[in-house]
PDB file of C-alpha atoms in Angstrom:
ATOM      1  CA  MET B   1       0.000   0.000   0.000  1.00 51.00           C
ATOM      2  CA  THR B   2       1.396   3.337  -0.947  1.00 52.00           C
ATOM      3  CA  THR B   3       0.916   6.609   0.907  1.00 51.00           C
ATOM      4  CA  PRO B   4      -0.482   9.311  -1.257  1.00 53.00           C
ATOM      5  CA  LYS B   5       1.762  12.347  -1.674  1.00 52.00           C
ATOM      6  CA  PRO B   6       0.166  15.630  -0.685  1.00 49.00           C
ATOM      7  CA  ASP B   7      -0.429  17.970  -3.528  1.00 51.00           C
ATOM      8  CA  GLY B   8       0.142  21.707  -3.350  1.00 46.00           C
ATOM      9  CA  SER B   9      -3.328  22.250  -1.883  1.00 44.00           C
ATOM     10  CA  GLN B  10      -2.662  20.016   1.108  1.00 45.00           C
ATOM     11  CA  LEU B  11      -0.871  21.103   4.278  1.00 42.00           C
ATOM     12  CA  ASP B  12       2.291  19.177   5.061  1.00 45.00           C
ATOM     13  CA  LEU B  13       2.144  18.940   8.850  1.00 41.00           C
ATOM     14  CA  PHE B  14       5.688  17.617   9.050  1.00 41.00           C
ATOM     15  CA  ALA B  15       7.302  19.983   6.638  1.00 46.00           C
ATOM     16  CA  ARG B  16      10.464  21.563   8.087  1.00 50.00           C
ATOM     17  CA  ASP B  17      10.122  25.154   9.176  1.00 52.00           C
ATOM     18  CA  PRO B  18      13.105  26.908   7.563  1.00 50.00           C
ATOM     19  CA  ARG B  19      13.284  29.239  10.558  1.00 52.00           C
ATOM     20  CA  LEU B  20      14.152  26.186  12.731  1.00 49.00           C
ATOM     21  CA  ASP B  21      16.874  24.898  10.433  1.00 50.00           C
ATOM     22  CA  PRO B  22      20.134  24.884  12.471  1.00 49.00           C
ATOM     23  CA  TRP B  23      22.189  25.203   9.317  1.00 49.00           C
ATOM     24  CA  ARG B  24      20.377  28.279   8.140  1.00 55.00           C
ATOM     25  CA  ALA B  25      22.060  31.646   9.002  1.00 53.00           C
ATOM     26  CA  PRO B  26      19.976  33.636  11.482  1.00 58.00           C
ATOM     27  CA  ALA B  27      18.179  36.626  10.079  1.00 60.00           C
ATOM     28  CA  PRO B  28      19.831  39.940  10.962  1.00 62.00           C
ATOM     29  CA  PRO B  29      18.077  41.822  13.733  1.00 64.00           C
ATOM     30  CA  ALA B  30      15.688  44.481  12.516  1.00 65.00           C
ATOM     31  CA  ALA B  31      17.237  47.923  12.461  1.00 66.00           C
ATOM     32  CA  LYS B  32      15.957  50.251  15.157  1.00 71.00           C
ATOM     33  CA  PRO B  33      14.029  53.175  13.720  1.00 74.00           C
ATOM     34  CA  ALA B  34      15.857  56.497  13.905  1.00 73.00           C
ATOM     35  CA  PRO B  35      14.594  58.784  16.674  1.00 77.00           C
ATOM     36  CA  PRO B  36      12.369  61.563  15.386  1.00 76.00           C
ATOM     37  CA  PRO B  37      14.037  64.957  14.990  1.00 74.00           C
ATOM     38  CA  PRO B  38      13.400  67.447  17.790  1.00 71.00           C
ATOM     39  CA  PRO B  39      10.459  69.720  17.104  1.00 68.00           C
ATOM     40  CA  GLN B  40      11.413  72.961  15.406  1.00 63.00           C
ATOM     41  CA  PRO B  41      10.187  76.246  16.854  1.00 58.00           C
ATOM     42  CA  LEU B  42       7.417  77.845  14.875  1.00 58.00           C
ATOM     43  CA  PHE B  43       9.039  81.251  15.107  1.00 57.00           C
ATOM     44  CA  LYS B  44      12.649  82.314  15.414  1.00 58.00           C
ATOM     45  CA  ALA B  45      13.433  84.192  18.564  1.00 57.00           C
ATOM     46  CA  PRO B  46      14.318  87.847  17.877  1.00 56.00           C
ATOM     47  CA  PRO B  47      17.913  88.893  18.526  1.00 57.00           C
ATOM     48  CA  ALA B  48      18.588  90.041  22.038  1.00 54.00           C
ATOM     49  CA  PRO B  49      18.144  93.806  22.279  1.00 52.00           C
ATOM     50  CA  PRO B  50      21.223  95.854  23.131  1.00 49.00           C
ATOM     51  CA  ARG B  51      21.689  96.399  26.823  1.00 58.00           C
ATOM     52  CA  ILE B  52      20.505  99.865  27.705  1.00 62.00           C
ATOM     53  CA  THR B  53      22.500 101.916  30.189  1.00 78.00           C
ATOM     54  CA  LEU B  54      21.020 105.214  31.301  1.00 86.00           C
ATOM     55  CA  PRO B  55      23.507 107.970  30.470  1.00 85.00           C
ATOM     56  CA  SER B  56      25.022 110.075  33.220  1.00 86.00           C
ATOM     57  CA  PRO B  57      27.006 113.323  32.882  1.00 86.00           C
ATOM     58  CA  PRO B  58      30.786 112.826  32.641  1.00 81.00           C
ATOM     59  CA  ARG B  59      32.983 114.255  35.356  1.00 79.00           C
ATOM     60  CA  THR B  60      36.479 115.687  35.504  1.00 77.00           C
ATOM     61  CA  PRO B  61      38.563 115.954  38.704  1.00 80.00           C
ATOM     62  CA  ASP B  62      37.607 119.647  38.950  1.00 79.00           C
ATOM     63  CA  ASP B  63      33.850 119.070  38.608  1.00 83.00           C
ATOM     64  CA  PRO B  64      31.582 118.740  41.639  1.00 88.00           C
ATOM     65  CA  PRO B  65      30.272 115.208  42.207  1.00 92.00           C
ATOM     66  CA  LEU B  66      26.991 114.123  40.662  1.00 94.00           C
ATOM     67  CA  LYS B  67      23.795 113.885  42.672  1.00 94.00           C
ATOM     68  CA  ARG B  68      21.891 110.592  42.741  1.00 95.00           C
ATOM     69  CA  ILE B  69      18.193 109.822  43.083  1.00 94.00           C
ATOM     70  CA  VAL B  70      16.321 106.509  42.920  1.00 93.00           C
ATOM     71  CA  LEU B  71      13.401 106.572  40.478  1.00 92.00           C
ATOM     72  CA  GLY B  72      11.550 103.266  40.534  1.00 88.00           C
ATOM     73  CA  GLN B  73      14.121 100.557  39.807  1.00 89.00           C
ATOM     74  CA  TYR B  74      16.711 103.003  38.477  1.00 90.00           C
ATOM     75  CA  ALA B  75      19.425 104.950  40.236  1.00 92.00           C
ATOM     76  CA  VAL B  76      19.763 108.156  38.218  1.00 94.00           C
ATOM     77  CA  ASP B  77      22.874 110.316  38.459  1.00 94.00           C
ATOM     78  CA  TYR B  78      22.399 113.958  37.520  1.00 95.00           C
ATOM     79  CA  GLU B  79      24.290 117.217  37.383  1.00 93.00           C
ATOM     80  CA  LEU B  80      22.962 120.002  39.605  1.00 94.00           C
ATOM     81  CA  LYS B  81      23.645 123.651  38.864  1.00 91.00           C
ATOM     82  CA  ARG B  82      22.490 126.644  40.852  1.00 91.00           C
ATOM     83  CA  SER B  83      21.370 129.863  39.184  1.00 86.00           C
ATOM     84  CA  SER B  84      19.261 132.980  39.686  1.00 84.00           C
ATOM     85  CA  ARG B  85      16.277 131.396  37.941  1.00 82.00           C
ATOM     86  CA  ARG B  86      13.026 131.168  39.890  1.00 86.00           C
ATOM     87  CA  SER B  87      12.015 127.608  39.047  1.00 90.00           C
ATOM     88  CA  ILE B  88      13.672 124.210  38.746  1.00 93.00           C
ATOM     89  CA  GLY B  89      14.538 123.295  35.169  1.00 91.00           C
ATOM     90  CA  PHE B  90      15.456 119.982  33.535  1.00 92.00           C
ATOM     91  CA  MET B  91      17.513 119.243  30.454  1.00 88.00           C
ATOM     92  CA  ILE B  92      18.346 115.790  29.059  1.00 87.00           C
ATOM     93  CA  ASP B  93      20.935 115.174  26.370  1.00 80.00           C
ATOM     94  CA  ASP B  94      23.267 112.326  25.375  1.00 75.00           C
ATOM     95  CA  GLU B  95      25.212 112.927  28.579  1.00 80.00           C
ATOM     96  CA  GLY B  96      22.245 112.455  30.888  1.00 89.00           C
ATOM     97  CA  LEU B  97      20.104 114.587  33.177  1.00 93.00           C
ATOM     98  CA  HIS B  98      21.017 118.184  34.020  1.00 92.00           C
ATOM     99  CA  VAL B  99      19.053 120.053  36.688  1.00 94.00           C
ATOM    100  CA  THR B 100      19.188 123.804  37.213  1.00 92.00           C
ATOM    101  CA  ALA B 101      17.699 125.073  40.460  1.00 93.00           C
ATOM    102  CA  PRO B 102      17.386 128.396  42.293  1.00 93.00           C
ATOM    103  CA  ARG B 103      20.150 129.045  44.798  1.00 91.00           C
ATOM    104  CA  ARG B 104      17.713 128.906  47.716  1.00 92.00           C
ATOM    105  CA  ALA B 105      16.037 125.641  46.652  1.00 94.00           C
ATOM    106  CA  THR B 106      16.580 122.854  49.186  1.00 95.00           C
ATOM    107  CA  GLN B 107      17.711 119.384  48.154  1.00 95.00           C
ATOM    108  CA  PRO B 108      14.391 117.773  49.244  1.00 95.00           C
ATOM    109  CA  SER B 109      12.440 120.258  47.104  1.00 96.00           C
ATOM    110  CA  ILE B 110      14.702 119.522  44.127  1.00 96.00           C
ATOM    111  CA  GLU B 111      14.180 115.785  44.537  1.00 96.00           C
ATOM    112  CA  GLU B 112      10.438 116.306  44.857  1.00 96.00           C
ATOM    113  CA  ALA B 113      10.447 118.201  41.552  1.00 95.00           C
ATOM    114  CA  ILE B 114      12.448 115.396  39.897  1.00 96.00           C
ATOM    115  CA  ARG B 115       9.990 112.760  41.107  1.00 95.00           C
ATOM    116  CA  ALA B 116       7.098 114.820  39.776  1.00 95.00           C
ATOM    117  CA  LYS B 117       8.738 114.561  36.329  1.00 94.00           C
ATOM    118  CA  GLN B 118       9.863 110.952  36.841  1.00 94.00           C
ATOM    119  CA  ARG B 119       7.984 109.473  33.893  1.00 93.00           C
ATOM    120  CA  TRP B 120       9.250 112.045  31.426  1.00 93.00           C
ATOM    121  CA  ILE B 121      12.820 111.863  32.741  1.00 94.00           C
ATOM    122  CA  LEU B 122      13.055 108.050  32.562  1.00 93.00           C
ATOM    123  CA  SER B 123      11.460 108.020  29.090  1.00 91.00           C
ATOM    124  CA  LYS B 124      13.955 110.530  27.724  1.00 89.00           C
ATOM    125  CA  LEU B 125      16.934 108.851  29.394  1.00 91.00           C
ATOM    126  CA  HIS B 126      15.878 105.522  27.858  1.00 88.00           C
ATOM    127  CA  GLU B 127      15.653 107.170  24.423  1.00 84.00           C
ATOM    128  CA  ARG B 128      19.174 108.532  24.801  1.00 80.00           C
ATOM    129  CA  GLY B 129      20.468 105.208  26.093  1.00 82.00           C
ATOM    130  CA  GLU B 130      18.934 103.305  23.166  1.00 78.00           C
ATOM    131  CA  ARG B 131      20.421 105.781  20.716  1.00 74.00           C
ATOM    132  CA  ARG B 132      23.888 105.331  22.201  1.00 73.00           C
ATOM    133  CA  ALA B 133      23.496 101.539  22.127  1.00 72.00           C
ATOM    134  CA  ARG B 134      22.522 101.612  18.446  1.00 68.00           C
ATOM    135  CA  GLN B 135      25.468 103.859  17.627  1.00 65.00           C
ATOM    136  CA  ALA B 136      27.833 101.526  19.464  1.00 63.00           C
ATOM    137  CA  GLN B 137      26.673  98.635  17.238  1.00 65.00           C
ATOM    138  CA  ARG B 138      27.425 100.476  14.008  1.00 65.00           C
ATOM    139  CA  GLU B 139      30.758  99.978  12.347  1.00 67.00           C
ATOM    140  CA  PRO B 140      32.898 103.119  12.489  1.00 71.00           C
ATOM    141  CA  LEU B 141      34.011 104.739   9.273  1.00 76.00           C
ATOM    142  CA  ARG B 142      37.024 103.193   7.550  1.00 83.00           C
ATOM    143  CA  TRP B 143      39.481 105.987   6.950  1.00 85.00           C
ATOM    144  CA  GLU B 144      40.689 105.158   3.466  1.00 88.00           C
ATOM    145  CA  ASP B 145      40.685 106.659  -0.011  1.00 90.00           C
ATOM    146  CA  GLY B 146      37.134 106.757  -1.356  1.00 92.00           C
ATOM    147  CA  ALA B 147      35.426 106.890   2.064  1.00 91.00           C
ATOM    148  CA  ARG B 148      32.142 108.793   2.043  1.00 92.00           C
ATOM    149  CA  LEU B 149      31.540 111.538   4.580  1.00 93.00           C
ATOM    150  CA  PRO B 150      28.147 113.096   5.435  1.00 93.00           C
ATOM    151  CA  TYR B 151      27.941 116.769   4.481  1.00 95.00           C
ATOM    152  CA  LEU B 152      24.863 119.041   4.213  1.00 94.00           C
ATOM    153  CA  GLY B 153      22.483 116.116   3.876  1.00 91.00           C
ATOM    154  CA  GLY B 154      24.493 114.387   1.149  1.00 92.00           C
ATOM    155  CA  GLU B 155      27.933 112.813   0.856  1.00 93.00           C
ATOM    156  CA  ILE B 156      31.389 113.926  -0.159  1.00 95.00           C
ATOM    157  CA  VAL B 157      34.255 111.618  -1.087  1.00 95.00           C
ATOM    158  CA  LEU B 158      37.531 111.522   0.826  1.00 94.00           C
ATOM    159  CA  ARG B 159      40.552 111.487  -1.478  1.00 94.00           C
ATOM    160  CA  LEU B 160      43.978 110.676  -0.026  1.00 93.00           C
ATOM    161  CA  GLU B 161      46.884 111.880  -2.153  1.00 90.00           C
ATOM    162  CA  PRO B 162      50.591 111.298  -1.459  1.00 90.00           C
ATOM    163  CA  ALA B 163      52.180 114.711  -0.928  1.00 88.00           C
ATOM    164  CA  ALA B 164      55.382 116.296   0.288  1.00 86.00           C
ATOM    165  CA  ARG B 165      53.357 118.780   2.347  1.00 87.00           C
ATOM    166  CA  SER B 166      50.004 118.175   3.956  1.00 85.00           C
ATOM    167  CA  HIS B 167      46.993 119.968   2.500  1.00 88.00           C
ATOM    168  CA  CYS B 168      43.204 119.880   2.802  1.00 91.00           C
ATOM    169  CA  VAL B 169      41.180 121.184  -0.152  1.00 92.00           C
ATOM    170  CA  PHE B 170      37.489 120.755  -0.924  1.00 94.00           C
ATOM    171  CA  ASP B 171      36.475 120.575  -4.590  1.00 92.00           C
ATOM    172  CA  ALA B 172      32.821 121.644  -4.612  1.00 91.00           C
ATOM    173  CA  GLU B 173      32.329 120.605  -8.249  1.00 91.00           C
ATOM    174  CA  SER B 174      33.489 117.007  -7.798  1.00 93.00           C
ATOM    175  CA  ARG B 175      32.401 116.968  -4.134  1.00 94.00           C
ATOM    176  CA  GLU B 176      35.765 115.599  -3.076  1.00 95.00           C
ATOM    177  CA  LEU B 177      37.750 116.452   0.035  1.00 95.00           C
ATOM    178  CA  ARG B 178      41.402 116.067  -0.947  1.00 94.00           C
ATOM    179  CA  ILE B 179      43.914 115.429   1.829  1.00 92.00           C
ATOM    180  CA  GLY B 180      47.640 115.503   1.168  1.00 90.00           C
ATOM    181  CA  VAL B 181      49.140 112.505   2.960  1.00 89.00           C
ATOM    182  CA  THR B 182      52.743 112.959   4.001  1.00 88.00           C
ATOM    183  CA  ALA B 183      55.097 110.166   5.018  1.00 86.00           C
ATOM    184  CA  GLY B 184      54.259 108.867   8.479  1.00 83.00           C
ATOM    185  CA  LEU B 185      50.802 110.491   8.704  1.00 84.00           C
ATOM    186  CA  SER B 186      48.820 108.527  11.310  1.00 87.00           C
ATOM    187  CA  GLU B 187      45.098 107.824  11.226  1.00 86.00           C
ATOM    188  CA  TRP B 188      44.329 110.089  14.174  1.00 86.00           C
ATOM    189  CA  GLN B 189      46.138 112.953  12.404  1.00 88.00           C
ATOM    190  CA  LEU B 190      44.080 112.303   9.278  1.00 89.00           C
ATOM    191  CA  LYS B 191      40.864 112.300  11.313  1.00 89.00           C
ATOM    192  CA  GLU B 192      41.875 115.527  13.032  1.00 90.00           C
ATOM    193  CA  ARG B 193      42.489 117.153   9.633  1.00 91.00           C
ATOM    194  CA  VAL B 194      38.989 116.226   8.511  1.00 93.00           C
ATOM    195  CA  ARG B 195      37.457 117.294  11.819  1.00 92.00           C
ATOM    196  CA  LEU B 196      39.090 120.733  11.584  1.00 93.00           C
ATOM    197  CA  TRP B 197      37.746 121.125   8.051  1.00 95.00           C
ATOM    198  CA  PHE B 198      34.227 120.325   9.263  1.00 95.00           C
ATOM    199  CA  HIS B 199      34.651 122.836  12.104  1.00 95.00           C
ATOM    200  CA  ALA B 200      35.709 125.584   9.682  1.00 96.00           C
ATOM    201  CA  GLU B 201      32.802 124.807   7.361  1.00 96.00           C
ATOM    202  CA  ALA B 202      30.356 124.839  10.272  1.00 96.00           C
ATOM    203  CA  LYS B 203      31.614 128.198  11.562  1.00 96.00           C
ATOM    204  CA  ARG B 204      31.423 129.788   8.111  1.00 96.00           C
ATOM    205  CA  LEU B 205      28.000 128.402   7.287  1.00 97.00           C
ATOM    206  CA  PHE B 206      26.391 129.015  10.696  1.00 97.00           C
ATOM    207  CA  THR B 207      27.546 132.633  10.694  1.00 97.00           C
ATOM    208  CA  GLU B 208      25.972 133.130   7.256  1.00 97.00           C
ATOM    209  CA  ARG B 209      22.649 131.669   8.400  1.00 97.00           C
ATOM    210  CA  LEU B 210      22.608 133.655  11.662  1.00 97.00           C
ATOM    211  CA  ASP B 211      23.237 136.875   9.742  1.00 97.00           C
ATOM    212  CA  LEU B 212      20.441 135.947   7.329  1.00 97.00           C
ATOM    213  CA  TYR B 213      17.744 135.230   9.939  1.00 97.00           C
ATOM    214  CA  ALA B 214      18.601 137.687  12.750  1.00 96.00           C
ATOM    215  CA  PRO B 215      17.206 140.722  10.828  1.00 96.00           C
ATOM    216  CA  GLN B 216      14.072 138.756   9.910  1.00 96.00           C
ATOM    217  CA  LEU B 217      13.413 138.151  13.622  1.00 96.00           C
ATOM    218  CA  ASP B 218      14.535 141.671  14.539  1.00 95.00           C
ATOM    219  CA  VAL B 219      17.138 140.430  17.012  1.00 96.00           C
ATOM    220  CA  HIS B 220      20.897 140.861  17.464  1.00 95.00           C
ATOM    221  CA  TYR B 221      23.164 138.081  18.689  1.00 95.00           C
ATOM    222  CA  ARG B 222      26.451 138.804  20.408  1.00 94.00           C
ATOM    223  CA  SER B 223      28.618 135.813  19.508  1.00 94.00           C
ATOM    224  CA  MET B 224      28.536 132.325  18.029  1.00 95.00           C
ATOM    225  CA  THR B 225      30.713 129.454  19.208  1.00 94.00           C
ATOM    226  CA  LEU B 226      30.808 125.784  18.284  1.00 93.00           C
ATOM    227  CA  SER B 227      30.093 122.844  20.554  1.00 88.00           C
ATOM    228  CA  SER B 228      30.616 119.108  20.039  1.00 82.00           C
ATOM    229  CA  ALA B 229      27.235 118.022  21.404  1.00 76.00           C
ATOM    230  CA  GLY B 230      25.663 114.994  19.772  1.00 69.00           C
ATOM    231  CA  THR B 231      21.995 115.984  20.018  1.00 68.00           C
ATOM    232  CA  ARG B 232      21.845 119.239  21.961  1.00 80.00           C
ATOM    233  CA  TRP B 233      22.058 121.165  18.749  1.00 90.00           C
ATOM    234  CA  GLY B 234      22.130 124.681  20.166  1.00 91.00           C
ATOM    235  CA  SER B 235      21.782 127.006  23.132  1.00 91.00           C
ATOM    236  CA  CYS B 236      21.329 130.707  23.683  1.00 92.00           C
ATOM    237  CA  THR B 237      21.987 132.962  26.662  1.00 91.00           C
ATOM    238  CA  VAL B 238      20.198 136.137  27.694  1.00 90.00           C
ATOM    239  CA  ALA B 239      23.340 138.059  26.732  1.00 91.00           C
ATOM    240  CA  GLY B 240      22.979 136.851  23.131  1.00 93.00           C
ATOM    241  CA  ASN B 241      25.737 134.234  23.089  1.00 94.00           C
ATOM    242  CA  ILE B 242      24.743 131.358  20.820  1.00 96.00           C
ATOM    243  CA  ARG B 243      26.345 127.911  20.735  1.00 94.00           C
ATOM    244  CA  LEU B 244      25.705 125.501  17.865  1.00 95.00           C
ATOM    245  CA  SER B 245      26.920 121.929  17.489  1.00 92.00           C
ATOM    246  CA  TRP B 246      29.372 121.704  14.600  1.00 93.00           C
ATOM    247  CA  ARG B 247      27.896 118.268  13.801  1.00 91.00           C
ATOM    248  CA  LEU B 248      24.890 120.045  12.305  1.00 94.00           C
ATOM    249  CA  VAL B 249      27.048 120.518   9.202  1.00 94.00           C
ATOM    250  CA  HIS B 250      26.298 116.867   8.374  1.00 93.00           C
ATOM    251  CA  TYR B 251      22.592 117.664   7.955  1.00 93.00           C
ATOM    252  CA  PRO B 252      20.565 119.387   5.204  1.00 94.00           C
ATOM    253  CA  LEU B 253      20.592 123.182   5.167  1.00 96.00           C
ATOM    254  CA  ALA B 254      16.867 123.276   5.999  1.00 95.00           C
ATOM    255  CA  LEU B 255      17.540 121.545   9.347  1.00 95.00           C
ATOM    256  CA  ILE B 256      20.463 123.861  10.104  1.00 96.00           C
ATOM    257  CA  ASP B 257      18.157 126.815   9.448  1.00 97.00           C
ATOM    258  CA  TYR B 258      15.604 125.400  11.881  1.00 96.00           C
ATOM    259  CA  VAL B 259      18.176 125.230  14.707  1.00 96.00           C
ATOM    260  CA  VAL B 260      19.489 128.717  13.867  1.00 97.00           C
ATOM    261  CA  VAL B 261      15.975 130.217  13.924  1.00 97.00           C
ATOM    262  CA  HIS B 262      15.171 128.296  17.134  1.00 96.00           C
ATOM    263  CA  GLU B 263      18.132 129.799  18.993  1.00 97.00           C
ATOM    264  CA  LEU B 264      17.610 133.320  17.618  1.00 97.00           C
ATOM    265  CA  ALA B 265      13.961 133.180  18.681  1.00 96.00           C
ATOM    266  CA  HIS B 266      15.136 132.723  22.273  1.00 95.00           C
ATOM    267  CA  LEU B 267      16.430 136.292  22.141  1.00 95.00           C
ATOM    268  CA  ARG B 268      12.765 137.330  22.132  1.00 94.00           C
ATOM    269  CA  GLU B 269      11.301 134.518  24.256  1.00 92.00           C
ATOM    270  CA  MET B 270      13.632 132.715  26.695  1.00 90.00           C
ATOM    271  CA  ASN B 271      11.284 129.753  27.034  1.00 88.00           C
ATOM    272  CA  HIS B 272       9.337 127.247  24.941  1.00 88.00           C
ATOM    273  CA  SER B 273       5.930 128.848  25.384  1.00 90.00           C
ATOM    274  CA  PRO B 274       3.350 129.251  22.590  1.00 92.00           C
ATOM    275  CA  ALA B 275       4.689 132.782  22.170  1.00 94.00           C
ATOM    276  CA  PHE B 276       8.154 131.354  21.481  1.00 93.00           C
ATOM    277  CA  TRP B 277       6.901 128.911  18.849  1.00 94.00           C
ATOM    278  CA  ALA B 278       4.935 131.738  17.238  1.00 95.00           C
ATOM    279  CA  VAL B 279       8.209 133.625  16.820  1.00 96.00           C
ATOM    280  CA  VAL B 280       9.868 130.550  15.277  1.00 95.00           C
ATOM    281  CA  GLY B 281       6.880 129.948  13.008  1.00 95.00           C
ATOM    282  CA  SER B 282       6.943 133.500  11.710  1.00 96.00           C
ATOM    283  CA  VAL B 283      10.017 132.677   9.604  1.00 95.00           C
ATOM    284  CA  TYR B 284      10.093 128.857   9.784  1.00 96.00           C
ATOM    285  CA  PRO B 285       6.511 127.533   9.622  1.00 94.00           C
ATOM    286  CA  ASP B 286       7.314 123.806   9.491  1.00 93.00           C
ATOM    287  CA  TYR B 287       9.252 123.704  12.746  1.00 92.00           C
ATOM    288  CA  ASP B 288       7.432 120.546  13.923  1.00 91.00           C
ATOM    289  CA  GLY B 289       8.463 118.642  10.802  1.00 92.00           C
ATOM    290  CA  ALA B 290      12.058 119.853  11.100  1.00 92.00           C
ATOM    291  CA  ARG B 291      12.252 118.826  14.745  1.00 88.00           C
ATOM    292  CA  LEU B 292      11.057 115.285  13.976  1.00 86.00           C
ATOM    293  CA  GLU B 293      13.323 114.955  10.946  1.00 89.00           C
ATOM    294  CA  LEU B 294      16.346 116.087  12.943  1.00 87.00           C
ATOM    295  CA  ARG B 295      15.621 113.436  15.565  1.00 80.00           C
ATOM    296  CA  ARG B 296      15.162 110.717  12.922  1.00 78.00           C
ATOM    297  CA  ARG B 297      18.360 111.574  11.087  1.00 80.00           C
ATOM    298  CA  SER B 298      20.389 111.734  14.291  1.00 75.00           C
ATOM    299  CA  HIS B 299      19.544 108.030  14.852  1.00 68.00           C
ATOM    300  CA  GLU B 300      20.748 107.125  11.351  1.00 67.00           C
ATOM    301  CA  MET B 301      23.936 109.186  11.210  1.00 69.00           C
ATOM    302  CA  PRO B 302      27.031 106.999  10.662  1.00 66.00           C
ATOM    303  CA  VAL B 303      29.783 106.988  13.247  1.00 65.00           C
ATOM    304  CA  LEU B 304      32.357 109.446  11.960  1.00 71.00           C
ATOM    305  CA  PHE B 305      34.407 110.235  15.025  1.00 66.00           C
ATOM    306  CA  VAL B 306      34.181 107.716  17.867  1.00 56.00           C
ATOM    307  CA  ALA B 307      35.662 110.048  20.429  1.00 48.00           C
TER     308      ALA B 307
END
């Protein structure tokens, strides 16, 4: 009797499972799936803002020490000056807070007046601090042939020429400032040459504009001197002595005229009352626009002289 062979449709119960074959190489272990990548942030974090330090007036060994007052979480150093004025006045510039008080005003009354203006003072000091931080992040000018310098709202080109004797000549047609570079001329000497040229241009131009607008306002000024202030563009005394920042020469003539008219108007109104602005507006109607534009441009001005 023969045993029938199972066909392909029958199950062979005794068929060898190839997985149990000792001579068969074991299957390689299954590869572990790679871990999923870490989730990506939906938005990139903004760059860290520059650290803001409230400015404080610089001191020399001969200057009296600064006063200090705590306003909220800030310790504010300020310069105190005494004068014959009747009220306490405040002025904030790139160098910090300056307070002018009557000679008889007590220190507690001065501090009380500062606290009454606390919001305004801290706001303005923060503005100045942010401006200084932004300027510190800008790259300073590279003093080389072809450098561009801001002048009257536009640019002039610095040309460095080898020369036996130093010279500094401005070509108005090509708008080039030509400096004769002698052997051994250092960068600080070059910068000082350019600075002196800007000073001379500022003195010439400011005198022209003062002489133009003084008759229109029916005032007479006594003298004009230059300052190096960064944003306190001008000042005027009762005696008619006017100080203007030479850095104004970087800006358009229309903005220089605004500052000139502003200071001359103080010879009629030594305040910032509506009467004062009426005097300014009589010859410079768009003083609000000029004031805002001057502030905007001062934030964008390239760093020309670090010191």
